[in-house]
Coordinates of C-alpha atoms in Angstrom, one line a residue:
M1 CA 0.0 0.0 0.0
H2 CA 1.2 3.5 -0.9
L3 CA 0.7 6.8 0.9
K4 CA 0.5 10.2 -0.7
L5 CA 0.7 13.2 1.6
G6 CA -0.1 16.8 0.8
E7 CA -3.0 19.2 0.4
I8 CA -3.6 18.8 -3.3
P9 CA -3.1 15.4 -4.8
A10 CA -1.8 14.8 -8.3
K11 CA -3.6 12.8 -11.0
A12 CA -3.6 9.1 -10.3
E13 CA -1.0 7.2 -12.2
H14 CA -3.4 4.5 -13.1
S15 CA -7.2 4.0 -13.3
T16 CA -8.5 4.1 -9.8
C17 CA -11.7 3.7 -7.7
L18 CA -11.6 6.3 -5.0
A19 CA -13.3 6.0 -1.6
L20 CA -13.9 9.2 0.4
G21 CA -14.4 9.6 4.1
N22 CA -12.8 10.0 7.5
F23 CA -12.9 6.3 8.4
D24 CA -12.1 6.7 12.1
G25 CA -12.6 3.2 13.6
V26 CA -12.8 1.4 10.2
H27 CA -16.1 0.0 11.5
I28 CA -18.5 -2.2 9.7
G29 CA -20.0 0.7 7.8
H30 CA -16.6 1.7 6.6
Q31 CA -15.8 -1.9 5.8
K32 CA -18.9 -2.2 3.6
L33 CA -18.0 1.0 1.7
I34 CA -14.3 0.0 1.2
Q35 CA -15.4 -3.5 0.1
T36 CA -17.7 -1.9 -2.5
A37 CA -14.8 0.2 -3.8
R38 CA -12.5 -2.8 -3.9
N39 CA -15.1 -4.8 -5.9
I40 CA -15.7 -2.0 -8.4
A41 CA -11.9 -1.6 -8.8
N42 CA -11.6 -5.3 -9.5
Q43 CA -14.4 -5.1 -12.1
H44 CA -12.5 -2.3 -14.0
S45 CA -9.0 -3.8 -13.4
S46 CA -8.3 -0.6 -11.4
S47 CA -6.5 0.2 -8.2
C48 CA -8.5 0.9 -5.0
S49 CA -7.6 4.2 -3.5
L50 CA -8.9 6.2 -0.5
M51 CA -8.9 9.8 0.5
T52 CA -9.0 10.6 4.2
F53 CA -8.3 13.6 6.4
L54 CA -6.1 14.5 9.4
P55 CA -6.6 16.0 11.9
H56 CA -10.3 15.0 12.5
P57 CA -12.6 17.5 10.7
R58 CA -14.6 18.0 13.9
K59 CA -11.5 19.1 15.7
V60 CA -10.9 21.9 13.1
V61 CA -14.5 22.9 12.4
N62 CA -16.0 22.7 15.9
G63 CA -12.9 22.9 18.0
N64 CA -13.9 19.7 19.8
D65 CA -11.0 18.5 21.9
D66 CA -12.6 15.0 22.1
Y67 CA -11.3 14.6 18.5
D68 CA -7.7 14.9 19.6
T69 CA -8.1 11.1 20.1
Y70 CA -9.0 8.4 17.7
I71 CA -10.7 5.0 17.7
T72 CA -8.0 4.0 15.2
P73 CA -4.9 6.2 15.4
W74 CA -3.0 6.6 12.1
E75 CA -0.8 3.5 12.3
L76 CA -3.6 1.2 13.2
K77 CA -5.9 2.7 10.6
C78 CA -3.3 2.2 7.8
K79 CA -2.9 -1.5 8.9
L80 CA -6.7 -2.1 8.8
L81 CA -7.1 -0.3 5.4
Y82 CA -4.3 -2.4 3.9
E83 CA -6.0 -5.6 5.1
L84 CA -9.2 -4.5 3.4
G85 CA -7.4 -4.2 0.1
V86 CA -6.7 -0.5 -0.2
D87 CA -3.8 0.1 -2.6
L88 CA -3.2 3.9 -2.1
I89 CA -4.2 6.4 0.6
Y90 CA -4.4 10.2 -0.1
L91 CA -4.0 11.9 3.3
V92 CA -5.3 15.4 3.2
D93 CA -4.3 18.0 5.8
F94 CA -7.6 19.2 7.1
N95 CA -6.5 22.7 8.1
E96 CA -8.4 26.0 8.4
G97 CA -7.8 26.8 4.8
F98 CA -9.1 23.4 3.6
A99 CA -12.2 23.8 5.8
Q100 CA -13.1 27.0 4.0
L101 CA -13.1 25.4 0.5
S102 CA -16.5 25.4 -1.2
S103 CA -17.9 22.0 -2.4
D104 CA -17.1 23.0 -6.0
E105 CA -13.6 24.0 -5.0
F106 CA -13.0 20.6 -3.3
E107 CA -14.3 18.8 -6.3
S108 CA -12.1 20.7 -8.8
M109 CA -8.9 20.9 -6.7
Y110 CA -9.0 17.3 -5.3
L111 CA -11.3 15.0 -7.1
H112 CA -10.9 16.2 -10.6
E113 CA -7.1 16.4 -10.1
I114 CA -7.0 12.7 -9.3
Q115 CA -9.5 11.8 -12.1
P116 CA -10.8 8.6 -10.6
R117 CA -12.9 6.3 -12.6
V118 CA -15.4 5.9 -9.9
I119 CA -15.9 7.6 -6.5
V120 CA -17.5 5.7 -3.6
V121 CA -19.1 7.5 -0.6
G122 CA -21.5 6.8 2.2
D123 CA -25.0 8.2 2.0
D124 CA -24.2 10.6 4.8
F125 CA -21.0 12.0 3.3
R126 CA -20.7 15.8 3.3
Y127 CA -18.0 18.0 2.0
G128 CA -17.2 21.7 1.4
R129 CA -17.7 24.7 3.6
Y130 CA -20.7 24.3 5.9
G131 CA -21.1 20.8 4.5
F132 CA -23.1 22.0 1.6
G133 CA -21.9 19.2 -0.7
N134 CA -23.4 15.8 -0.2
S135 CA -23.8 12.4 -2.0
S136 CA -26.5 13.8 -4.2
T137 CA -24.5 16.8 -5.4
L138 CA -21.4 14.6 -5.9
L139 CA -23.5 12.2 -8.0
T140 CA -24.8 15.0 -10.2
N141 CA -21.4 16.7 -10.6
G142 CA -19.6 13.4 -11.1
L143 CA -21.7 12.3 -14.0
A144 CA -21.2 15.7 -15.6
N145 CA -17.5 15.1 -15.5
N146 CA -17.6 11.5 -16.6
I147 CA -16.8 10.2 -13.1
G148 CA -19.0 7.4 -11.8
V149 CA -20.3 7.8 -8.3
E150 CA -21.5 4.9 -6.1
V151 CA -23.4 5.8 -2.9
V152 CA -23.3 3.1 -0.2
S153 CA -26.2 2.9 2.3
S154 CA -25.4 3.1 6.0
V155 CA -25.3 0.0 8.2
L156 CA -27.7 -0.2 11.1
H157 CA -27.3 -1.8 14.5
N158 CA -30.6 -2.3 16.3
G159 CA -32.1 0.5 14.2
V160 CA -29.2 2.9 14.9
K161 CA -26.8 4.0 12.2
V162 CA -23.3 2.7 12.8
S163 CA -20.9 5.6 13.1
S164 CA -17.7 6.6 14.8
S165 CA -19.7 8.7 17.3
F166 CA -21.8 5.7 18.2
I167 CA -18.7 3.7 18.9
R168 CA -17.2 6.5 21.0
D169 CA -20.3 6.7 23.1
A170 CA -20.3 2.9 23.5
L171 CA -16.6 3.0 24.7
S172 CA -17.3 5.8 27.2
S173 CA -20.2 3.7 28.6
G174 CA -18.2 0.4 28.8
H175 CA -20.3 -1.4 26.3
I176 CA -17.5 -3.4 24.9
T177 CA -19.6 -6.2 23.4
T178 CA -21.4 -3.6 21.3
V179 CA -18.1 -2.0 20.3
T180 CA -16.8 -5.4 19.2
T181 CA -19.9 -5.9 17.0
L182 CA -19.6 -2.5 15.4
L183 CA -15.9 -2.9 14.6
N184 CA -16.2 -6.6 13.7
R185 CA -13.1 -7.1 15.9
P186 CA -12.2 -6.2 19.5
Y187 CA -11.3 -2.7 20.4
Q188 CA -7.5 -2.5 20.5
L189 CA -5.0 -0.4 22.4
K190 CA -1.2 -0.5 21.7
G191 CA 1.7 0.6 23.8
K192 CA 5.0 0.0 25.5
V193 CA 5.5 -1.8 28.8
V194 CA 7.1 0.5 31.3
H195 CA 8.1 0.4 34.9
G196 CA 5.4 1.5 37.4
S197 CA 5.2 1.8 41.2
K198 CA 5.3 -2.1 41.5
L199 CA 2.5 -1.9 44.1
G200 CA 0.7 -4.8 42.4
R201 CA 3.7 -7.0 42.9
T202 CA 3.7 -6.2 46.7
I203 CA 0.1 -7.4 47.1
G204 CA 0.7 -10.5 44.9
F205 CA -0.6 -9.3 41.5
P206 CA 2.2 -7.9 39.4
T207 CA 1.1 -5.7 36.5
A208 CA 2.5 -4.4 33.3
N209 CA 2.1 -0.6 33.0
I210 CA 1.4 0.6 29.5
N211 CA 2.4 3.8 27.8
L212 CA 0.1 4.1 24.7
T213 CA 1.9 4.7 21.4
G214 CA -1.1 6.5 19.8
N215 CA -3.7 9.0 20.7
F216 CA -6.4 6.4 21.4
V217 CA -9.9 7.0 22.6
L218 CA -9.9 5.7 26.1
P219 CA -12.7 3.4 27.3
K220 CA -14.7 3.9 30.4
F221 CA -12.5 3.7 33.5
G222 CA -12.7 0.3 35.2
V223 CA -11.6 -3.3 35.0
Y224 CA -11.6 -5.3 31.7
L225 CA -10.9 -8.8 30.6
V226 CA -8.3 -8.4 27.8
Q227 CA -6.2 -10.5 25.4
V228 CA -2.7 -9.3 25.1
T229 CA -0.5 -10.0 22.0
L230 CA 3.2 -9.9 23.0
S231 CA 6.0 -8.8 20.8
N232 CA 6.7 -12.5 20.0
H233 CA 3.1 -12.9 18.9
T234 CA 2.1 -15.0 21.9
I235 CA -1.4 -14.3 23.1
V236 CA -2.0 -14.1 26.9
N237 CA -5.3 -13.4 28.8
G238 CA -5.3 -10.8 31.5
I239 CA -7.3 -8.2 33.4
M240 CA -6.7 -4.5 32.8
N241 CA -7.4 -1.6 35.0
I242 CA -7.7 1.8 33.4
G243 CA -8.2 4.9 35.6
V244 CA -6.6 7.1 38.2
K245 CA -6.0 4.5 40.9
P246 CA -8.1 6.4 43.6
T247 CA -7.0 3.9 46.4
V248 CA -3.4 4.9 46.2
Q249 CA -3.2 8.2 44.4
Q250 CA -5.2 11.3 45.4
D251 CA -3.9 14.0 43.1
N252 CA -6.1 13.0 40.1
P253 CA -3.2 12.1 37.7
H254 CA -3.5 11.2 34.1
P255 CA -5.2 7.8 33.4
I256 CA -3.0 4.8 34.1
I257 CA -3.3 1.5 32.3
E258 CA -2.2 -1.6 34.2
I259 CA -2.5 -5.2 33.1
H260 CA -2.2 -8.4 35.2
L261 CA -1.4 -11.3 32.9
L262 CA -2.9 -14.7 33.8
D263 CA -0.4 -17.5 34.5
F264 CA 2.5 -15.4 33.2
N265 CA 5.7 -14.4 34.9
Q266 CA 8.1 -13.4 32.1
D267 CA 9.9 -10.0 31.9
I268 CA 8.3 -7.9 29.1
Y269 CA 9.6 -4.5 30.1
D270 CA 10.3 -2.1 27.2
S271 CA 8.4 -4.4 24.7
M272 CA 5.4 -3.4 22.6
I273 CA 2.1 -5.1 23.2
E274 CA -1.4 -5.0 21.6
V275 CA -4.3 -5.1 24.0
D276 CA -7.7 -6.3 22.8
L277 CA -10.6 -5.4 25.1
I278 CA -12.9 -8.5 25.5
H279 CA -15.3 -7.8 28.3
Y280 CA -16.1 -5.0 30.8
I281 CA -16.0 -6.4 34.4
R282 CA -16.7 -3.4 36.7
E283 CA -16.2 0.2 37.4
E284 CA -13.0 1.6 39.0
M285 CA -13.4 1.6 42.8
K286 CA -11.7 3.3 45.8
F287 CA -10.9 1.0 48.7
N288 CA -10.1 1.9 52.3
H289 CA -7.0 -0.1 52.4
L290 CA -4.8 -2.4 50.3
Q291 CA -6.3 -5.6 51.7
E292 CA -9.7 -4.6 50.3
L293 CA -8.1 -3.9 46.9
S294 CA -6.3 -7.3 47.0
S295 CA -9.6 -9.1 47.8
Q296 CA -11.4 -7.4 45.0
I297 CA -8.6 -8.3 42.5
R298 CA -9.1 -11.9 43.5
K299 CA -12.8 -11.6 42.7
D300 CA -12.0 -10.0 39.4
L301 CA -9.7 -12.8 38.5
F302 CA -12.3 -15.4 39.5
Y303 CA -14.8 -13.6 37.3
A304 CA -12.4 -13.5 34.4
T305 CA -11.6 -17.2 34.8
E306 CA -15.3 -18.1 34.8
Y307 CA -15.9 -15.9 31.7
L308 CA -13.1 -17.6 29.8
A309 CA -14.4 -21.0 30.8
K310 CA -17.8 -20.1 29.3
H311 CA -16.2 -18.7 26.2
V312 CA -13.8 -21.4 25.2
Y313 CA -13.0 -19.8 21.8
L314 CA -11.0 -17.1 23.7
N315 CA -8.5 -19.8 24.8
Q316 CA -7.8 -21.1 21.3

């Protein structure tokens, strides 16, 4: 897969089918759209390309700091898009100047420059200043310029349109099963194992502290059953706590991610790991003393073990 950076892309070197969108999360709606683009590209013996935007448009247009974080930070997004069959990504700098382009200017400066054979968008796609451009205007103008346009209908989950906002809300509520369904995969964090206070070791439950390598959307604070992929590709089950450790820290620090790996005692400091969130166990709690904390961790481990026993596929 190739990546082209810059504000205004050049004409595609070969015939291409171009998918447009932000694609944060690469969720099942995005997957449907990209698969449609890939199928059309195959029919025309063309490449499958994709145009996306960074930073998040809502960060620039609305000044919403929530969009400093992503369901799929850039490295993970590229990996997922490659797996879906995207050959080329046009990454557009969504800055203040770009946000002021009219829909006609966006079409002429970006889409007509690339000259795709077919453009594929979702039925909710909007573009240009104030979002005046939509799938209908794109369809009309595309045909006038001999560019095919395919509009892909939204995917629904229990009657609700699947969207990145839907997934963000589910993550903030701890609805991990729903998130897994909407992504068609577990929600994943990635980071480096670093040294912590080693408090867990003193109470019998050593943990791996994680420094995230990307600006991930954080899930609801609490305890989760997770599956961890180590740097050697070994998969280990564990329980993860994400939060501010209210029992031992009172100064409201930045969120800390700690993972206790089940039946595991190897040294993995300074290594990179991937953490798949499998199940939400409970909220973060404040205990009166460390004995209460230790007792609750034992209950969490028992719950996790029982859950794994009932879901045998997680151990395969």
